[in-house]
XYZ file of N, CA and C in Angstrom:
681
model
N 20.254 -41.773 106.308
C 19.409 -42.607 106.319
C 18.045 -42.034 105.730
N 17.064 -42.026 105.181
C 15.682 -41.239 104.497
C 14.864 -42.784 105.450
N 14.099 -41.178 105.793
C 13.391 -42.025 107.157
C 11.876 -41.740 106.357
N 11.227 -42.648 106.825
C 9.322 -42.714 106.102
C 9.347 -42.021 106.090
N 9.266 -40.502 107.081
C 8.063 -38.720 106.510
C 9.063 -38.375 105.466
N 10.636 -38.379 104.820
C 10.934 -38.472 103.431
C 10.627 -39.315 102.561
N 9.991 -39.995 102.061
C 9.458 -40.457 101.077
C 8.473 -39.628 100.537
N 7.686 -39.524 101.215
C 6.692 -39.257 99.963
C 6.605 -38.053 99.775
N 7.153 -36.817 100.094
C 7.985 -36.097 99.640
C 8.748 -35.689 99.076
N 9.455 -37.441 98.271
C 10.930 -37.244 97.223
C 9.099 -37.670 96.799
N 8.221 -38.556 96.260
C 7.291 -39.376 95.962
C 7.123 -38.045 94.837
N 5.992 -36.578 95.229
C 5.549 -35.557 94.941
C 6.788 -34.885 94.789
N 7.945 -35.282 93.843
C 9.263 -34.548 93.886
C 8.933 -35.031 92.265
N 9.290 -36.044 91.961
C 9.762 -36.564 91.433
C 7.837 -36.394 89.807
N 7.482 -36.541 90.782
C 6.178 -36.483 89.709
C 5.921 -34.637 89.091
N 6.234 -34.259 89.711
C 6.157 -33.138 89.981
C 6.578 -33.050 87.930
N 8.100 -32.755 88.260
C 9.153 -33.494 86.991
C 8.800 -33.709 85.896
N 8.310 -35.436 86.086
C 7.688 -35.720 84.828
C 7.095 -35.129 84.003
N 5.951 -34.634 84.672
C 4.584 -34.036 83.672
C 5.791 -32.032 83.555
N 6.898 -31.703 83.932
C 6.981 -30.667 83.511
C 7.761 -31.000 81.984
N 8.553 -32.176 81.784
C 9.143 -32.673 80.935
C 8.006 -32.789 80.097
N 6.506 -33.928 80.052
C 5.661 -33.929 79.340
C 5.282 -32.756 78.862
N 5.210 -31.634 79.705
C 4.817 -30.307 79.346
C 5.237 -30.002 78.363
N 6.832 -29.470 78.583
C 7.802 -28.928 77.408
C 7.548 -29.767 76.591
N 7.176 -31.603 75.672
C 8.125 -32.351 74.815
C 6.664 -31.241 74.011
N 5.809 -31.278 74.143
C 4.191 -31.220 73.513
C 4.367 -29.456 73.055
N 4.706 -29.054 73.799
C 5.503 -27.489 73.521
C 6.050 -27.515 71.754
N 7.083 -28.731 71.947
C 8.204 -28.212 70.438
C 7.270 -29.303 69.818
N 6.389 -30.313 69.682
C 6.658 -30.492 68.498
C 5.015 -29.626 68.066
N 4.852 -29.275 68.945
C 3.481 -28.166 67.923
C 4.211 -27.147 67.574
N 5.134 -26.339 67.732
C 6.301 -25.657 66.917
C 6.688 -26.218 66.177
N 7.094 -27.293 65.989
C 7.973 -27.493 64.755
C 6.439 -28.325 63.572
N 5.313 -28.327 64.787
C 4.068 -28.438 63.332
C 3.152 -27.729 62.848
N 3.701 -26.712 63.148
C 3.205 -25.489 62.721
C 4.300 -24.607 61.940
N 4.980 -24.710 62.144
C 6.371 -24.262 61.036
C 6.041 -25.118 59.917
N 6.136 -26.253 59.190
C 6.453 -27.812 58.594
C 4.965 -26.211 57.567
N 4.007 -26.857 58.709
C 2.936 -26.425 57.554
C 3.130 -24.917 57.666
N 3.609 -24.040 57.812
C 3.966 -22.148 57.012
C 4.621 -22.399 56.344
N 5.728 -23.249 55.885
C 6.442 -23.431 54.271
C 5.862 -24.074 54.052
N 5.316 -25.211 53.618
C 4.462 -25.824 52.728
C 3.617 -24.422 52.087
N 3.040 -23.576 52.569
C 2.102 -22.943 52.316
C 2.444 -21.655 51.686
N 3.833 -21.095 52.322
C 4.721 -19.923 51.130
C 5.595 -20.964 50.026
N 5.962 -22.701 50.010
C 6.549 -23.082 48.843
C 4.858 -22.965 47.196
N 4.508 -22.753 48.698
C 2.712 -23.371 46.978
C 2.813 -22.055 47.212
N 2.710 -20.879 48.064
C 2.093 -20.062 47.214
C 2.803 -18.840 45.869
N 4.383 -18.872 46.645
C 6.089 -18.826 45.074
C 5.777 -19.550 44.652
N 5.220 -20.636 44.209
C 5.723 -21.743 43.607
C 4.372 -21.467 41.850
N 2.963 -20.577 42.647
C 1.736 -20.691 41.724
C 1.789 -18.674 41.344
N 2.689 -18.330 41.839
C 3.790 -17.166 41.854
C 4.160 -16.568 40.374
N 4.902 -17.478 41.024
C 5.477 -17.706 39.234
C 5.755 -18.796 38.015
N 4.738 -18.890 37.833
C 3.966 -19.642 37.279
C 4.357 -19.128 35.850
N 4.707 -18.796 35.017
C 5.268 -18.156 33.722
C 3.253 -18.313 32.805
N 3.076 -16.579 32.425
C 2.131 -16.117 31.741
C 1.792 -15.987 30.499
N 1.099 -16.301 29.577
C 0.939 -16.530 27.920
C 2.013 -14.920 27.913
N 2.361 -13.996 26.777
C 3.216 -13.303 25.903
C 2.037 -13.239 24.874
N 1.629 -11.477 25.010
C 1.091 -11.019 23.991
C 2.118 -10.568 23.421
N 1.027 -10.721 22.195
C 1.984 -9.946 20.722
C 1.992 -8.332 21.134
N 2.318 -7.345 20.940
C 2.887 -6.105 21.087
C 2.473 -5.947 19.785
N 2.045 -4.011 20.142
C 1.829 -3.828 19.456
C 2.499 -3.567 18.106
N 3.769 -2.720 17.614
C 4.659 -3.327 17.055
C 4.529 -4.494 16.289
N 4.288 -5.133 16.862
C 4.942 -6.665 16.408
C 2.869 -6.967 15.211
N 1.891 -6.288 16.232
C 0.702 -6.585 15.067
C 0.492 -5.915 13.674
N 1.262 -4.567 13.893
C 1.414 -3.073 12.839
C 2.027 -3.995 12.133
N 3.404 -4.524 12.719
C 4.240 -5.761 11.656
C 4.020 -6.946 10.622
N 3.233 -7.132 10.990
C 1.946 -8.291 10.360
C 1.162 -7.653 9.918
N 0.684 -6.643 9.560
C -0.266 -6.620 9.260
C 0.177 -5.785 7.627
N 1.593 -5.172 7.513
C 2.060 -4.562 7.090
C 2.667 -5.555 5.705
N 2.695 -6.279 6.492
C 3.081 -7.604 5.855
C 2.089 -8.439 4.696
N 1.049 -8.064 5.385
C -0.099 -8.370 4.912
C -0.815 -7.465 3.388
N -0.535 -6.102 4.373
C -0.987 -5.189 3.049
C 0.392 -5.322 1.506
N 1.216 -5.723 2.111
C 2.193 -6.089 0.992
C 1.727 -6.966 -0.392
N 1.486 -7.242 0.509
C 1.334 -9.003 -0.584
C 0.217 -8.650 -1.072
N -0.581 -8.095 -1.417
C -1.739 -7.730 -2.780
C -1.806 -6.961 -2.891
N -0.867 -6.337 -3.172
C 0.045 -5.337 -4.434
C 0.067 -6.446 -5.950
N -0.559 -5.851 -6.382
C -1.268 -6.350 -7.426
C 0.176 -6.165 -8.991
N 0.934 -6.902 -9.582
C 2.627 -6.800 -9.610
C 2.341 -7.487 -11.152
N 1.291 -7.637 -11.837
C 1.241 -8.430 -13.303
C 0.475 -7.484 -13.987
N 0.092 -6.882 -12.912
C -0.538 -4.935 -14.477
C 0.566 -3.970 -14.389
N 1.357 -4.246 -13.666
C 1.911 -2.635 -13.378
C 1.866 -1.642 -12.457
N 0.560 -2.422 -11.663
C -0.649 -0.930 -11.160
C 0.054 -0.643 -9.938
N 1.332 0.641 -9.783
C 1.255 1.159 -8.643
C 0.042 2.026 -7.384
N 1.130 0.980 -6.290
C -0.547 1.811 -5.417
C -0.217 3.147 -5.061
N 0.421 4.025 -5.618
C -0.012 5.636 -5.819
C -0.952 6.120 -6.671
N -0.099 5.148 -7.827
C -1.247 5.382 -8.745
C -0.259 6.790 -9.496
N 0.321 7.088 -9.178
C 0.477 8.108 -9.854
C 2.284 8.118 -10.656
N 2.598 6.707 -10.591
C 4.477 6.468 -10.353
C 4.332 5.004 -11.447
N 5.563 5.674 -12.804
C 5.235 4.801 -13.759
C 6.943 4.021 -14.065
N 7.243 3.826 -13.408
C 9.100 2.870 -12.975
C 9.127 2.829 -14.906
N 10.490 3.236 -15.281
C 10.945 2.917 -16.276
C 10.607 1.402 -15.632
N 10.529 0.321 -16.524
C 10.480 -0.798 -16.754
C 9.844 -1.723 -16.675
N 8.486 -0.882 -15.982
C 7.137 -1.020 -15.715
C 5.758 -1.942 -17.278
N 5.758 -3.037 -16.725
C 4.153 -2.789 -17.839
C 3.284 -1.436 -18.215
N 3.590 -0.185 -17.849
C 2.598 0.650 -17.634
C 3.751 1.939 -19.432
N 5.134 1.240 -18.709
C 5.673 2.275 -19.353
C 6.186 1.743 -20.846
N 6.112 0.752 -21.140
C 6.496 -0.623 -22.033
C 5.987 0.504 -24.051
N 6.138 1.190 -24.669
C 5.944 1.129 -25.386
C 4.934 -0.286 -26.894
N 3.488 0.956 -26.648
C 2.682 -0.269 -27.711
C 3.161 0.224 -28.899
N 2.518 1.755 -29.286
C 2.822 1.900 -30.748
C 3.910 3.084 -30.570
N 4.048 3.305 -32.112
C 4.337 4.408 -32.209
C 3.032 5.815 -32.369
N 4.638 7.158 -31.676
C 3.498 8.188 -30.968
C 2.546 9.136 -32.397
N 1.377 9.453 -32.123
C 0.119 9.525 -33.665
C 0.668 10.637 -33.412
N 1.017 11.437 -34.379
C 1.638 12.723 -34.441
C 0.585 13.562 -35.742
N -0.219 14.543 -35.656
C -0.312 14.969 -36.654
C -0.266 16.487 -37.218
N 0.083 16.931 -38.647
C 0.747 18.255 -38.406
C -0.041 19.042 -40.011
N -0.349 19.809 -39.220
C -1.278 20.806 -39.730
C 0.046 22.119 -40.186
N -0.076 22.516 -41.606
C 0.796 23.223 -42.350
C -0.450 23.864 -43.283
N 0.238 25.196 -43.633
C -0.229 26.528 -44.299
C 0.002 25.077 -46.160
N 1.695 25.073 -46.250
C 1.436 24.125 -47.296
C 1.416 22.894 -47.723
N 1.091 22.625 -46.942
C 0.568 20.362 -47.303
C -1.937 20.857 -46.818
N -1.397 21.418 -45.780
C -2.766 21.746 -45.602
C -3.077 20.079 -44.440
N -2.058 19.937 -44.137
C -2.299 18.908 -43.031
C -1.056 17.384 -43.346
N -0.942 16.413 -42.370
C 0.071 15.806 -42.550
C 0.270 14.622 -43.570
N 0.634 14.352 -43.247
C 1.344 12.075 -44.293
C 0.796 11.372 -43.379
N 0.194 11.540 -44.271
C -2.172 10.355 -43.493
C -0.887 8.832 -43.917
N -0.043 8.612 -44.053
C 0.365 7.338 -43.956
C 1.296 6.883 -43.466
N 1.871 7.779 -42.224
C 2.067 8.095 -41.606
C 1.142 7.476 -39.849
N 0.341 8.431 -40.058
C -0.203 8.635 -39.088
C -1.295 7.190 -39.066
N -1.273 6.992 -40.045
C -3.018 5.731 -39.926
C -2.299 4.812 -38.786
N -1.583 3.981 -39.291
C -0.578 3.204 -38.594
C -0.822 3.315 -36.566
N -0.206 3.859 -36.633
C -0.131 4.309 -34.840
C -1.591 4.902 -34.600
N -2.434 5.557 -34.982
C -3.079 6.430 -34.704
C -4.000 4.792 -34.417
N -4.558 3.662 -35.471
C -4.602 2.353 -35.116
C -4.078 1.473 -34.239
N -2.683 1.496 -34.631
C -2.738 0.939 -32.799
C -2.990 0.755 -31.426
N -3.219 2.614 -31.867
C -3.188 2.915 -30.805
C -4.794 3.337 -30.328
N -5.674 3.314 -30.743
C -6.595 3.297 -30.554
C -7.759 1.529 -30.428
N -6.404 0.736 -30.525
C -7.085 -1.086 -30.892
C -6.275 -1.280 -29.432
N -5.291 -0.551 -28.888
C -4.796 -0.408 -26.894
C -5.898 -0.302 -26.441
N -6.651 0.891 -26.783
C -7.566 2.073 -26.158
C -8.845 0.614 -25.156
N -9.369 0.245 -27.069
C -10.133 -0.267 -27.057
C -9.898 -1.613 -26.172
N -9.242 -2.718 -25.832
C -8.632 -3.816 -25.519
C -7.969 -2.884 -24.027
N -7.607 -2.467 -23.926
C -7.357 -2.101 -22.261
C -5.835 -2.529 -22.008
N -5.219 -2.488 -23.675
C -3.704 -3.021 -22.991
C -3.468 -2.273 -21.873
N -2.055 -3.522 -21.245
C -1.003 -2.157 -20.776
C 0.279 -2.328 -21.096
N 1.220 -0.410 -21.220
C 1.200 -0.325 -21.769
C 1.299 1.548 -22.489
N 2.768 2.998 -22.605
C 1.918 3.649 -23.284
C 2.014 3.701 -24.771
N 0.820 4.209 -24.523
C 0.272 4.877 -26.286
C 0.698 6.690 -26.042
N 0.965 7.267 -27.006
C 0.668 8.486 -27.217
C 0.510 9.462 -28.234
N 0.755 10.857 -28.716
C 0.537 11.895 -29.525
C 0.748 12.922 -29.468
N 0.735 13.807 -30.222
C 1.640 15.121 -30.932
C 0.988 15.649 -32.370
N 0.491 17.062 -31.738
C -0.690 17.588 -32.542
C 0.746 18.470 -32.906
N 0.200 19.625 -34.014
C 1.351 20.481 -35.018
C 0.393 21.035 -35.231
N 0.226 22.649 -35.404
C -0.567 24.315 -36.058
C 0.085 24.768 -35.691
N -0.348 26.150 -36.898
C -0.125 26.809 -36.539
C 1.326 27.573 -36.733
N 1.606 27.421 -37.822
C 3.426 27.080 -37.862
C 3.848 26.921 -36.542
N 3.837 26.325 -35.769
C 4.236 26.238 -34.693
C 3.758 27.186 -33.380
N 2.789 28.043 -33.602
C 2.273 28.391 -32.416
C 1.441 27.246 -31.795
N 1.065 26.434 -32.075
C 0.165 25.430 -30.986
C 1.479 24.146 -31.765
N 2.214 23.636 -31.059
C 2.698 22.288 -30.381
C 2.618 21.218 -29.690
N 1.751 20.047 -29.157
C 1.404 19.923 -27.581
C 1.633 18.112 -28.119
N 1.231 17.606 -27.014
C 1.654 16.417 -26.665
C 0.805 15.686 -25.598
N 1.031 14.400 -25.792
C 0.541 14.233 -24.929
C 0.395 12.380 -24.805
N 0.561 11.599 -23.823
C 0.607 10.287 -23.034
C -0.427 9.208 -22.256
N -0.832 8.264 -22.897
C -0.845 7.307 -21.643
C -0.209 6.033 -21.567
N 0.596 6.044 -20.176
C 0.496 4.887 -19.262
C -0.510 4.264 -18.984
N -1.020 2.976 -19.346
C -2.063 2.595 -19.640
C -1.808 1.736 -19.066
N -2.840 0.733 -17.292
C -2.975 0.082 -16.442
C -4.144 -1.539 -16.329
N -4.781 -1.096 -17.848
C -5.228 -2.587 -17.420
C -6.175 -2.082 -17.488
N -6.889 -1.806 -16.740
C -8.129 -2.069 -15.594
C -9.289 -0.136 -15.847
N -9.017 0.172 -17.060
C -9.420 1.029 -17.690
C -8.903 2.770 -17.447
N -7.421 2.386 -16.079
C -7.131 4.044 -15.944
C -6.265 3.339 -16.267
N -5.419 5.350 -16.604
C -4.163 5.071 -17.010
C -3.822 7.670 -16.156
N -2.529 6.754 -15.746
C -1.087 8.577 -15.933
C -1.041 8.680 -17.313
N -1.562 10.209 -17.349
C -1.517 10.553 -18.464
C -0.645 12.318 -18.379
N -0.130 12.373 -18.722
C 1.061 13.260 -18.749
C 0.334 14.459 -20.014
N 0.685 15.884 -20.191
C 0.417 16.807 -21.131
C 1.309 17.866 -21.239
N 2.122 18.586 -22.341
C 2.407 20.011 -22.479
C 1.842 20.775 -23.745
N 2.946 21.388 -23.823
C 3.447 21.672 -25.369
C 3.659 22.926 -25.045
N 3.427 23.700 -26.304
C 2.826 25.170 -26.353
C 1.407 25.608 -26.868
N 0.809 26.857 -26.657
C -1.026 26.385 -27.276
C -0.317 28.456 -27.280
N -0.398 28.234 -28.761
C -0.334 29.780 -29.240
C 0.295 30.429 -27.930
N 0.781 31.726 -26.520
C 2.012 32.051 -25.642
C 2.009 32.447 -25.280
N 1.952 30.594 -24.946
C 1.870 29.420 -23.694
C 2.917 28.591 -24.213
N 3.734 28.134 -22.849
C 4.103 27.194 -23.293
C 4.278 26.655 -21.957
N 5.085 24.878 -21.700
C 4.720 24.362 -20.344
C 5.055 24.280 -19.480
N 6.382 24.513 -18.558
C 7.437 24.618 -18.696
C 7.687 23.571 -17.207
N 6.383 22.758 -16.460
C 6.178 21.528 -16.138
C 4.509 20.731 -16.533
N 4.858 19.962 -16.975
C 3.727 18.610 -17.647
C 3.659 18.373 -16.801
N 1.942 18.391 -17.224
C 0.783 18.046 -15.828
C 0.323 16.640 -15.993
N 0.505 15.852 -14.540
C 0.415 14.151 -14.990
C -0.460 14.373 -13.701
N -2.042 13.421 -14.208
C -3.144 12.819 -13.860
C -2.961 11.360 -13.908
N -4.165 11.031 -12.614
C -4.505 9.811 -13.042
C -6.106 10.009 -13.981
N -6.371 9.692 -14.395
C -7.301 9.189 -15.693
C -8.362 8.076 -15.664
N -9.611 7.954 -15.455
C -10.513 7.002 -16.041
C -10.763 7.496 -17.410
N -9.932 6.859 -18.501
C -10.971 5.938 -19.598
C -12.509 5.654 -20.071
N -12.436 6.571 -21.499
C -13.679 6.325 -21.720
C -13.529 3.922 -22.432
N -15.446 4.144 -22.506
C -15.680 2.528 -22.433
C -14.408 2.452 -23.683
N -15.024 1.245 -23.902
C -14.230 0.355 -24.483
C -14.769 0.983 -26.133
N -16.548 0.552 -25.747
C -17.052 0.924 -27.098
C -17.324 2.336 -27.571
N -16.342 3.237 -26.522
C -16.638 3.961 -27.594
C -14.777 4.041 -28.690
N -14.439 3.065 -28.292
C -12.882 3.356 -28.936
C -12.716 2.654 -30.655
N -14.311 1.673 -29.976
C -15.009 0.751 -31.248
C -15.047 1.418 -32.309
N -15.858 2.699 -32.169
C -16.738 3.918 -33.032
C -15.830 4.273 -33.747
N -14.239 5.130 -32.614
C -13.090 5.960 -33.837
C -13.154 5.251 -34.624
N -13.140 3.549 -34.030
C -11.921 2.913 -34.832
C -12.163 2.829 -36.189
N -14.244 2.957 -36.500
C -14.686 2.277 -37.995
C -15.363 3.578 -38.128
N -15.164 5.256 -37.725
C -14.830 5.956 -38.321
C -13.785 6.355 -39.315
N -13.706 7.446 -40.422
C -12.625 7.041 -41.624
C -12.031 8.984 -42.024
N -13.043 9.812 -40.929
C -12.076 10.509 -41.344
C -11.011 10.550 -40.131
N -10.062 10.713 -40.163
C -9.365 10.750 -39.762
C -8.696 11.663 -38.610
N -9.096 12.924 -38.814
C -9.082 13.623 -37.685
C -9.991 13.991 -36.314
N -10.564 13.610 -36.316
C -11.574 12.677 -36.243
C -10.776 11.874 -35.174
N -10.836 10.782 -35.865
C -10.520 9.711 -35.246
C -9.125 9.414 -34.399
N -8.495 10.717 -34.804
C -6.914 11.317 -33.875
C -8.080 11.825 -32.952
N -9.166 12.746 -32.840
C -9.077 13.687 -31.308
C -9.846 12.643 -30.344
N -10.567 10.742 -31.136
C -10.713 9.678 -30.097
C -9.592 9.677 -28.963
N -8.735 9.811 -30.080
C -6.953 10.038 -28.962
C -6.987 10.291 -28.364
N -6.978 11.997 -28.578
C -6.465 12.830 -27.906
C -7.096 13.055 -26.431
N -8.468 13.086 -26.762
C -10.004 13.136 -25.766
C -10.139 11.833 -24.932
N -8.873 11.116 -24.948
C -9.794 10.100 -24.027
C -10.052 9.688 -23.103
N -9.345 10.349 -22.162
C -9.783 10.894 -20.911
C -11.174 10.751 -20.617
N -12.170 9.568 -19.276
C -12.927 10.391 -19.398
C -13.601 10.963 -18.151
N -12.812 11.600 -16.499
C -12.660 11.854 -15.500
C -11.431 11.656 -15.091
N -11.334 12.688 -14.300
C -9.994 12.829 -13.381
C -10.030 12.395 -12.086
N -9.332 11.190 -11.887
C -9.413 10.691 -10.581
C -8.019 11.374 -9.534
N -7.103 11.781 -9.973
C -6.450 12.568 -9.143
C -5.564 13.279 -10.247
N -4.987 14.405 -9.142
C -3.452 15.075 -9.363
C -2.321 14.544 -8.989
N -1.609 13.653 -9.955
C -0.026 13.607 -9.065
C 0.668 15.049 -9.809
N 1.204 15.422 -10.410
C 1.449 17.180 -10.434
C 1.286 18.287 -11.355
N 0.954 19.726 -10.686
C -0.009 20.355 -10.811
C 1.251 21.562 -12.103
N 0.228 21.498 -13.683
C 0.939 21.942 -14.562
C 1.184 22.850 -14.427
N 2.414 23.306 -14.640
C 2.878 25.708 -14.977
C 2.871 25.585 -16.888
N 2.591 26.652 -15.849
C 2.517 27.215 -17.976
C 2.951 28.679 -17.183
N 4.120 28.906 -18.884
C 4.861 30.493 -19.354
C 4.269 31.134 -20.559
N 3.201 32.161 -19.878
C 2.717 32.933 -20.791
C 2.747 34.517 -21.201
N 4.000 34.558 -21.078
C 4.385 35.983 -21.644
C 5.251 35.273 -22.806
N 5.145 35.046 -23.514
C 5.446 34.789 -25.030
C 6.124 33.813 -24.765
N 6.174 33.496 -26.414
C 7.828 32.070 -27.033
C 8.394 32.745 -27.467
């Protein structure tokens, strides 16, 4: 049987036990709350870090786009090549516009056949005057074959042409024709040439139709060891 003196001690022990239990529960709840807060902050941080970023175009993609844009500006209507030194078969600049204007001067006849030269020369000078796109040419022979030179213009329609020359001149002969891009004389020059009644002078207008050199495509080569 419990005595009266034991009851106060038992009450004290029960009070200490209840106080310890409450303190333990408070600690557990506090730890759980802090853990939840930390997990939420970590999740938000990861979500922010994994957001997709805007993809920037690479240098290669930019270059390809510029190349495509540059290619689209090429003028295909006149047949003008980008380099200025090319006029392939089938291009507008390679289409023959007139018969070759040929002037043959021999000791026997004193000159060529004017009836054949007249229409081809007129056609070529009109093409130069009108800035046509296509090919015209000339050939001149004199001195019993000592001089036999030729040339042709592949015109782009904008006052420029690809000009090729070659042939035999005295003891020199062309082994590689010279090819140049040239600026042609103004249309007014060829208007005056067409009004000239001296056939040889009109022929010189055709031979000397170029005004200035723009660029050299092929360096001409000559063999001057004798014909």
